[in-house]
Coordinates of C-alpha atoms in Angstrom, one line a residue:
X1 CA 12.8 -14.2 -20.2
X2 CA 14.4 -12.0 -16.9
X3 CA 10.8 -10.2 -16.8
X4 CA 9.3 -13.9 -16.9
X5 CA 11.9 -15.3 -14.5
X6 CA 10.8 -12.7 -11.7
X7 CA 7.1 -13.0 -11.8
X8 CA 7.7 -17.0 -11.6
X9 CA 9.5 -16.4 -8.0
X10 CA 7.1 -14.1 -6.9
X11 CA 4.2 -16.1 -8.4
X12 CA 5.2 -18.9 -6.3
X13 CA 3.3 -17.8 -3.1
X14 CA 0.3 -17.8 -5.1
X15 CA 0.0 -21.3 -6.2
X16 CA -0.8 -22.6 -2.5
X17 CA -3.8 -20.1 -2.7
X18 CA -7.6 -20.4 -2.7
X19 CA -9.4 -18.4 -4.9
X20 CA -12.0 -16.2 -2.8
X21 CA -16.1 -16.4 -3.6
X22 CA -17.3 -14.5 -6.8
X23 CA -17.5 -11.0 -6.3
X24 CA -20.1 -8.8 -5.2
X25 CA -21.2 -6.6 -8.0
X26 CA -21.4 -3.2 -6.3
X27 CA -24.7 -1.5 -4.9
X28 CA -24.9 1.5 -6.7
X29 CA -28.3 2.7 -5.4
X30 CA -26.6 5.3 -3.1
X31 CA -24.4 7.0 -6.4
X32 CA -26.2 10.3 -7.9
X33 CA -25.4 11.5 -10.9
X34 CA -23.7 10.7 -14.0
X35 CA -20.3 11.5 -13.6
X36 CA -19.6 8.5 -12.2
X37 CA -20.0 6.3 -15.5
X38 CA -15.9 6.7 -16.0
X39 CA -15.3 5.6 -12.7
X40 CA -17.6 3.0 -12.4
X41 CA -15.8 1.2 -15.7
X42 CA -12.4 1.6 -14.4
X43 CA -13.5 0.0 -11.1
X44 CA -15.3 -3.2 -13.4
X45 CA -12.0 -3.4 -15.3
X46 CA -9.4 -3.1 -12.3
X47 CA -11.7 -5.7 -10.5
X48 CA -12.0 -7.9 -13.6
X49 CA -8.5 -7.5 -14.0
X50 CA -7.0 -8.6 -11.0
X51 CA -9.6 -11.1 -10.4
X52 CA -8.3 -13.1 -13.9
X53 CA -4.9 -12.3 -12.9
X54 CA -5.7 -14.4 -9.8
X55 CA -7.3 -17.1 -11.2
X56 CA -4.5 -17.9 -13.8
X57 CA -1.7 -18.1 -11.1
X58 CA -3.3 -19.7 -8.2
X59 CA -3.9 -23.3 -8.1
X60 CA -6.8 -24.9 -6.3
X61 CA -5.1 -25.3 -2.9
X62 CA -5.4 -23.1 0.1
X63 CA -2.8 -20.9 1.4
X64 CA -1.2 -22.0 4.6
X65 CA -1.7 -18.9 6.5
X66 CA -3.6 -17.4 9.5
X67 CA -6.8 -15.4 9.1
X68 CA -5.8 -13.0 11.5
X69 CA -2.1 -12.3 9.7
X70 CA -4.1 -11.8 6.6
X71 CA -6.7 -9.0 7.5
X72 CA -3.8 -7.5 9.8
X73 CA -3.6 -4.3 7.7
X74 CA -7.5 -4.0 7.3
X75 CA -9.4 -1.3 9.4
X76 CA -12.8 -1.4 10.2
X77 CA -15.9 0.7 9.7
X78 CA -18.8 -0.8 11.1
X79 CA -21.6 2.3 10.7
X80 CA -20.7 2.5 6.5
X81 CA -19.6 -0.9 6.8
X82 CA -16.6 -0.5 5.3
X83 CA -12.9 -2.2 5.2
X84 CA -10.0 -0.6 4.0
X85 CA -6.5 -2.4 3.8
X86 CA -4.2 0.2 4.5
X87 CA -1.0 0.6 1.5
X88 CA 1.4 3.3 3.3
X89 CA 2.1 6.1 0.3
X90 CA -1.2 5.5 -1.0
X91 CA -2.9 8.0 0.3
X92 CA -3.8 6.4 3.5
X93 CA -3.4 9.2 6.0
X94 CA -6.3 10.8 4.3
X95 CA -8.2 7.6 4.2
X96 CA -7.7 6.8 8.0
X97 CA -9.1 11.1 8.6
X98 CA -12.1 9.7 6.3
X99 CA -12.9 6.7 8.4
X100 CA -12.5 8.9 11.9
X101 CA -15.4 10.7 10.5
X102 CA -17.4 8.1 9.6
X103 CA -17.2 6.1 12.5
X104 CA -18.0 9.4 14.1
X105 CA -14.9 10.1 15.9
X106 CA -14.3 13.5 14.3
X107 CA -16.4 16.0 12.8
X108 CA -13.8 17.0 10.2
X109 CA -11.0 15.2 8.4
X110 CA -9.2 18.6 7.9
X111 CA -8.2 19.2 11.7
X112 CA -7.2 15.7 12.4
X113 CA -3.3 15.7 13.4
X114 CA -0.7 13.2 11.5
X115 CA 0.3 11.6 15.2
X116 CA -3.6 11.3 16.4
X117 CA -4.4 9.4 12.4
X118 CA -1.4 7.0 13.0
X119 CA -0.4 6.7 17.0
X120 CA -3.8 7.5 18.5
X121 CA -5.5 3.7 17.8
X122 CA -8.9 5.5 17.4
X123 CA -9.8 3.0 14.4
X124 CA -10.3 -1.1 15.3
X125 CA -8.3 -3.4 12.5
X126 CA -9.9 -6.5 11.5
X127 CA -7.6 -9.2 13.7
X128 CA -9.3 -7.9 16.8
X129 CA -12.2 -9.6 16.1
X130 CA -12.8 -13.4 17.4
X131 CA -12.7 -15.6 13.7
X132 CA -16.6 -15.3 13.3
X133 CA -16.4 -11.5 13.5
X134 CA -13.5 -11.0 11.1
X135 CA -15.4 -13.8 8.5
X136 CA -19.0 -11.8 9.1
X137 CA -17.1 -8.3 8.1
X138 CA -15.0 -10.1 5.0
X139 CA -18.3 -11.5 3.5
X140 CA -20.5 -8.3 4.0
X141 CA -18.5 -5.8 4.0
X142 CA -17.2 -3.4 1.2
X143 CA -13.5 -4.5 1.2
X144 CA -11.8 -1.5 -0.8
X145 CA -7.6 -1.1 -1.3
X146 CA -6.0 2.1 -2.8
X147 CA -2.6 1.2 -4.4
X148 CA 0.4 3.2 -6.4
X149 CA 2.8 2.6 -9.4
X150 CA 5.3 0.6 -7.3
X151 CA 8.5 2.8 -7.4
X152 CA 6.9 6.2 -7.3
X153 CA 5.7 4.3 -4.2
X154 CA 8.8 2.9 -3.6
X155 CA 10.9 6.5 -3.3
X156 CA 7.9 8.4 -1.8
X157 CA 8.5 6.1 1.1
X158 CA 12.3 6.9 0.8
X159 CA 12.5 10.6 1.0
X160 CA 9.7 10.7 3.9
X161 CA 11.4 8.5 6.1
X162 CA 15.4 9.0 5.4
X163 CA 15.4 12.6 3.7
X164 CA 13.7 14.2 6.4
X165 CA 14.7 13.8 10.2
X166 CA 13.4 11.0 11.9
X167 CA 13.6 9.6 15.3
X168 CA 12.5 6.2 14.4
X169 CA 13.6 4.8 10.8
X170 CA 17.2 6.9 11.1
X171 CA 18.7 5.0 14.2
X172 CA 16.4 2.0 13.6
X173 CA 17.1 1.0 10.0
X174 CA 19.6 4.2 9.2
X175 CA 22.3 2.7 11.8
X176 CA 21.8 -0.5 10.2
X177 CA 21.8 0.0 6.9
X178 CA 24.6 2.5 6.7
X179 CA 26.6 0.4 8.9
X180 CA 26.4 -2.7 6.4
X181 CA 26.7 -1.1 3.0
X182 CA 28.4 1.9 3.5
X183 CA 32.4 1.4 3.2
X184 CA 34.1 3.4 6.0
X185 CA 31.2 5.0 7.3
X186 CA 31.9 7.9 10.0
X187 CA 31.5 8.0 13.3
X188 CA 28.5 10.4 13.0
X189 CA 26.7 8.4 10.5
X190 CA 27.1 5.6 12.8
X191 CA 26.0 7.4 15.5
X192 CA 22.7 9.0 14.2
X193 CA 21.9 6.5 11.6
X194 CA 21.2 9.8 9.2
X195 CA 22.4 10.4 5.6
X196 CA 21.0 7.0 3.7
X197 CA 21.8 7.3 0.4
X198 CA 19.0 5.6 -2.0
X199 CA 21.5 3.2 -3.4
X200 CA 21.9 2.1 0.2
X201 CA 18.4 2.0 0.7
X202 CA 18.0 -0.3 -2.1
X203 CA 20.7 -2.6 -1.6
X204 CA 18.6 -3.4 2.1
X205 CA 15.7 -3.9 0.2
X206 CA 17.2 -6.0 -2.3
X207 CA 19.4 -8.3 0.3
X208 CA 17.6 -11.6 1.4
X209 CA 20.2 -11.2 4.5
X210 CA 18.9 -7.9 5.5
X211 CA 20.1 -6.7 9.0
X212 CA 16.7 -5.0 9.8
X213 CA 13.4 -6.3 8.6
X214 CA 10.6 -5.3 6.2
X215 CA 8.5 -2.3 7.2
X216 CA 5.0 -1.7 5.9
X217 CA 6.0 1.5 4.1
X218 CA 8.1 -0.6 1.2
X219 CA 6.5 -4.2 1.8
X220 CA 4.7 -5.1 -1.5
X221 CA 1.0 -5.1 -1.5
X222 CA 0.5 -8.5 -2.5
X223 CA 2.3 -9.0 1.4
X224 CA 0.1 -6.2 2.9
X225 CA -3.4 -6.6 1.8
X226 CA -3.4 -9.6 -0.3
X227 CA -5.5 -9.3 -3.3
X228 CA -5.9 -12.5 -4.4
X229 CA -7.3 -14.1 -0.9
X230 CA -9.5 -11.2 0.3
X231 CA -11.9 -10.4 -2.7
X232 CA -11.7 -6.1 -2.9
X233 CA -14.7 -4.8 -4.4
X234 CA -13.2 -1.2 -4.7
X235 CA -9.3 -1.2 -6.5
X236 CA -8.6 2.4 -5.6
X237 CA -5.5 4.0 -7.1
X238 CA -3.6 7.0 -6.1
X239 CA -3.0 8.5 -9.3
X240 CA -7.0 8.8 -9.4
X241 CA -7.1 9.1 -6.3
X242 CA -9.6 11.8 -4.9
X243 CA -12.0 10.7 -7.8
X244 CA -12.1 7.2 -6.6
X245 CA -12.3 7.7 -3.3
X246 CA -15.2 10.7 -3.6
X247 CA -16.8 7.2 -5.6
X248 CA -16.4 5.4 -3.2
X249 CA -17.7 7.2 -0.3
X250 CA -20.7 7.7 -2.6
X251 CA -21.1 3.8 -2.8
X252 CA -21.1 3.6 0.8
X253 CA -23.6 5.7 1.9
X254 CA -20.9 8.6 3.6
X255 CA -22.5 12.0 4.5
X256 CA -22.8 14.0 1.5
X257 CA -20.8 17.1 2.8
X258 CA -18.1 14.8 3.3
X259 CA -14.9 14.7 0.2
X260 CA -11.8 13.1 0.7
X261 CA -9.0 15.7 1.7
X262 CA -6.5 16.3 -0.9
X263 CA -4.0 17.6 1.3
X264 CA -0.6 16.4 1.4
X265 CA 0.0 15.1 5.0
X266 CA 3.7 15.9 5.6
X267 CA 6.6 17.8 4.2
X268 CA 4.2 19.5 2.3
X269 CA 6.5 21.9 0.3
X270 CA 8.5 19.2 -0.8
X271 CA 7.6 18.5 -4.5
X272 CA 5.5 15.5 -4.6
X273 CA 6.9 12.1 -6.0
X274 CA 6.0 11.9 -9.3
X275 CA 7.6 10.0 -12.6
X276 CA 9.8 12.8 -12.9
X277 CA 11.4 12.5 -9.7
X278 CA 11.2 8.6 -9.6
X279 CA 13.7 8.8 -12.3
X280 CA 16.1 11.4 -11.2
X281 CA 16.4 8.3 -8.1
X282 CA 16.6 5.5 -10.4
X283 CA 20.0 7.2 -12.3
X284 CA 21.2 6.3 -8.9
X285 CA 21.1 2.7 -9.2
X286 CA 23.0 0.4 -11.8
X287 CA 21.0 -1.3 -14.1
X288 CA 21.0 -4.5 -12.6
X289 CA 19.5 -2.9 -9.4
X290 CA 16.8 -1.3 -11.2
X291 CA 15.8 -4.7 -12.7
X292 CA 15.6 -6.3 -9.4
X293 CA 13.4 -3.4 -8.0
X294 CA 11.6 -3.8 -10.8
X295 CA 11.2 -7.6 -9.6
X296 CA 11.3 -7.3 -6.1
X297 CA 7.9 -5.6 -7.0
X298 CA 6.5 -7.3 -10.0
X299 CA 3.7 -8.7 -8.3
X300 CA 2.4 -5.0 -7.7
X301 CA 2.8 -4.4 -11.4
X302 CA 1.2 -7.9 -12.6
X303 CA -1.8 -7.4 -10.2
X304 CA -3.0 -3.7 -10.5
X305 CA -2.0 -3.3 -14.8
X306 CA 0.9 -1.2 -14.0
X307 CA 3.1 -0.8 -16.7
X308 CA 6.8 -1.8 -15.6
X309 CA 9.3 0.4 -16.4

């Protein structure tokens, strides 16, 4: 009932949705070889999948919202013709690397810098095209979104912005957060906004009062790339991640030489986040906060078939 209780808040969004057109079955003509026949089922079941999932909780009516606020994440590709919604933590450094060669910017994904991916506005997002552009791209396009188990994704986003120093996320949402739920914090932590504990970190997430706001990096991806309104044909996820992508790039028509880099972007000694860690973060939290995480996110789980925890 709890479980059922959460997915009815979250569901509610939904309801004032319209469903988006059939989907495109996929042009494989461009895929060689066989080793694809795994991926290509996973991709018909995720898509079938989220797709049903849609249909059951949306009701006939159209979502009160913007175009342009709902494509806001999506970057453009017009040579592959190609839209990706970007999920922070999903692999999406890599991905933006992938489209600066495609689009011709760069020769090489490998010798692309983090700050040129994500501060150098090389890549054009969807909402800077006039209405008939952004509708032309969403109907012809291949709309593709990579997403991750919601709280590996969750504390990935943790340790890279608060365990490591930070100019913008410590005195941005460190000052506030510490400065809210932190009981005599000192002067220093004040100060520098540094030191947020993840029990902090989740008691911002989890207050509707919250004294900074959402940021991409922990927004859910129902609120990012909204599956249910913009019909993906590609359901990505990272923990297949170079396998679907490679798949994907292939169903595109990318240049053959070119893979998806599997290198970790930042902080690369640090252990990646995996279940094992997740859960070494979670012994932080009471119970009761762990069940709201778990809610604050169930959309994410309902959507993609994760399992919740």
């Amino acid at each position: 009932p709890e479980q059922q209780k959460m997915s009815e808040s979250s569901l509610r969004w939904l309801r004032g949705v319209d469903l988006p057109p059939a989907q495109h079955p996929l042009n494989k003509t461009l895929v060689t070889g066989s080793k694809w026949k795994d991926v290509q089922s996973s991709q018909e079941k995720r898509r079938t999948f989220l797709h049903s999932f849609c249909k059951k909780h949306s009701g006939g009516k159209r979502l009160q919202t913007h175009l342009a606020h709902l494509v806001s994440r999506i970057y453009v590709e017009d040579r592959h013709k190609v839209l990706y919604c970007e999920v922070p933590k999903a692999g999406c450094s890599n991905w933006k690397r992938v489209l600066m060669v495609l689009s011709g910017l760069a020769a090489s994904a490998h010798n692309i810098s983090h700050d040129d991916v994500h501060y150098g506005k090389h890549l054009r997002k969807l909402d800077s095209y006039d209405p008939k552009g952004m509708y032309a791209r969403l109907n012809t396009y291949t709309k593709a979104v990579f997403v991750r188990e919601p709280m590996e994704r969750l504390v990935s986003a943790f340790r890279d912005k608060f365990e490591h120093p930070n100019s913008y996320y410590h005195p941005v949402f460190g000052k506030a957060i510490i400065k809210k739920y932190r009981q005599d914090p000192d002067e220093e932590a004040l100060r520098t906004g540094s030191g947020v504990t993840f029990k902090e970190f989740i008691r911002y997430l989890l207050d509707s009062h919250r004294p900074v706001g959402m940021d991409i990096h922990w927004e859910q991806v129902s609120q990012l790339c909204y599956p249910c309104l913009i019909n993906y044909d590609f359901i990505g996820k990272f923990e297949t991640l170079e396998e679907d992508a490679n798949h994907l790039l292939q169903l595109v028509g990318a240049p053959a030489e070119l893979r998806f880099p599997s290198f970790k972007d930042r902080h690369s000694s640090d252990e990646r986040t995996s279940a094992g860690v997740v859960r070494q973060y979670l012994k932080e939290l009471s119970e009761e906060e762990r069940q709201l995480t778990y809610a604050f996110y169930s959309l994410d789980y309902l959507m993609f078939n994760y399992t919740s925890p």
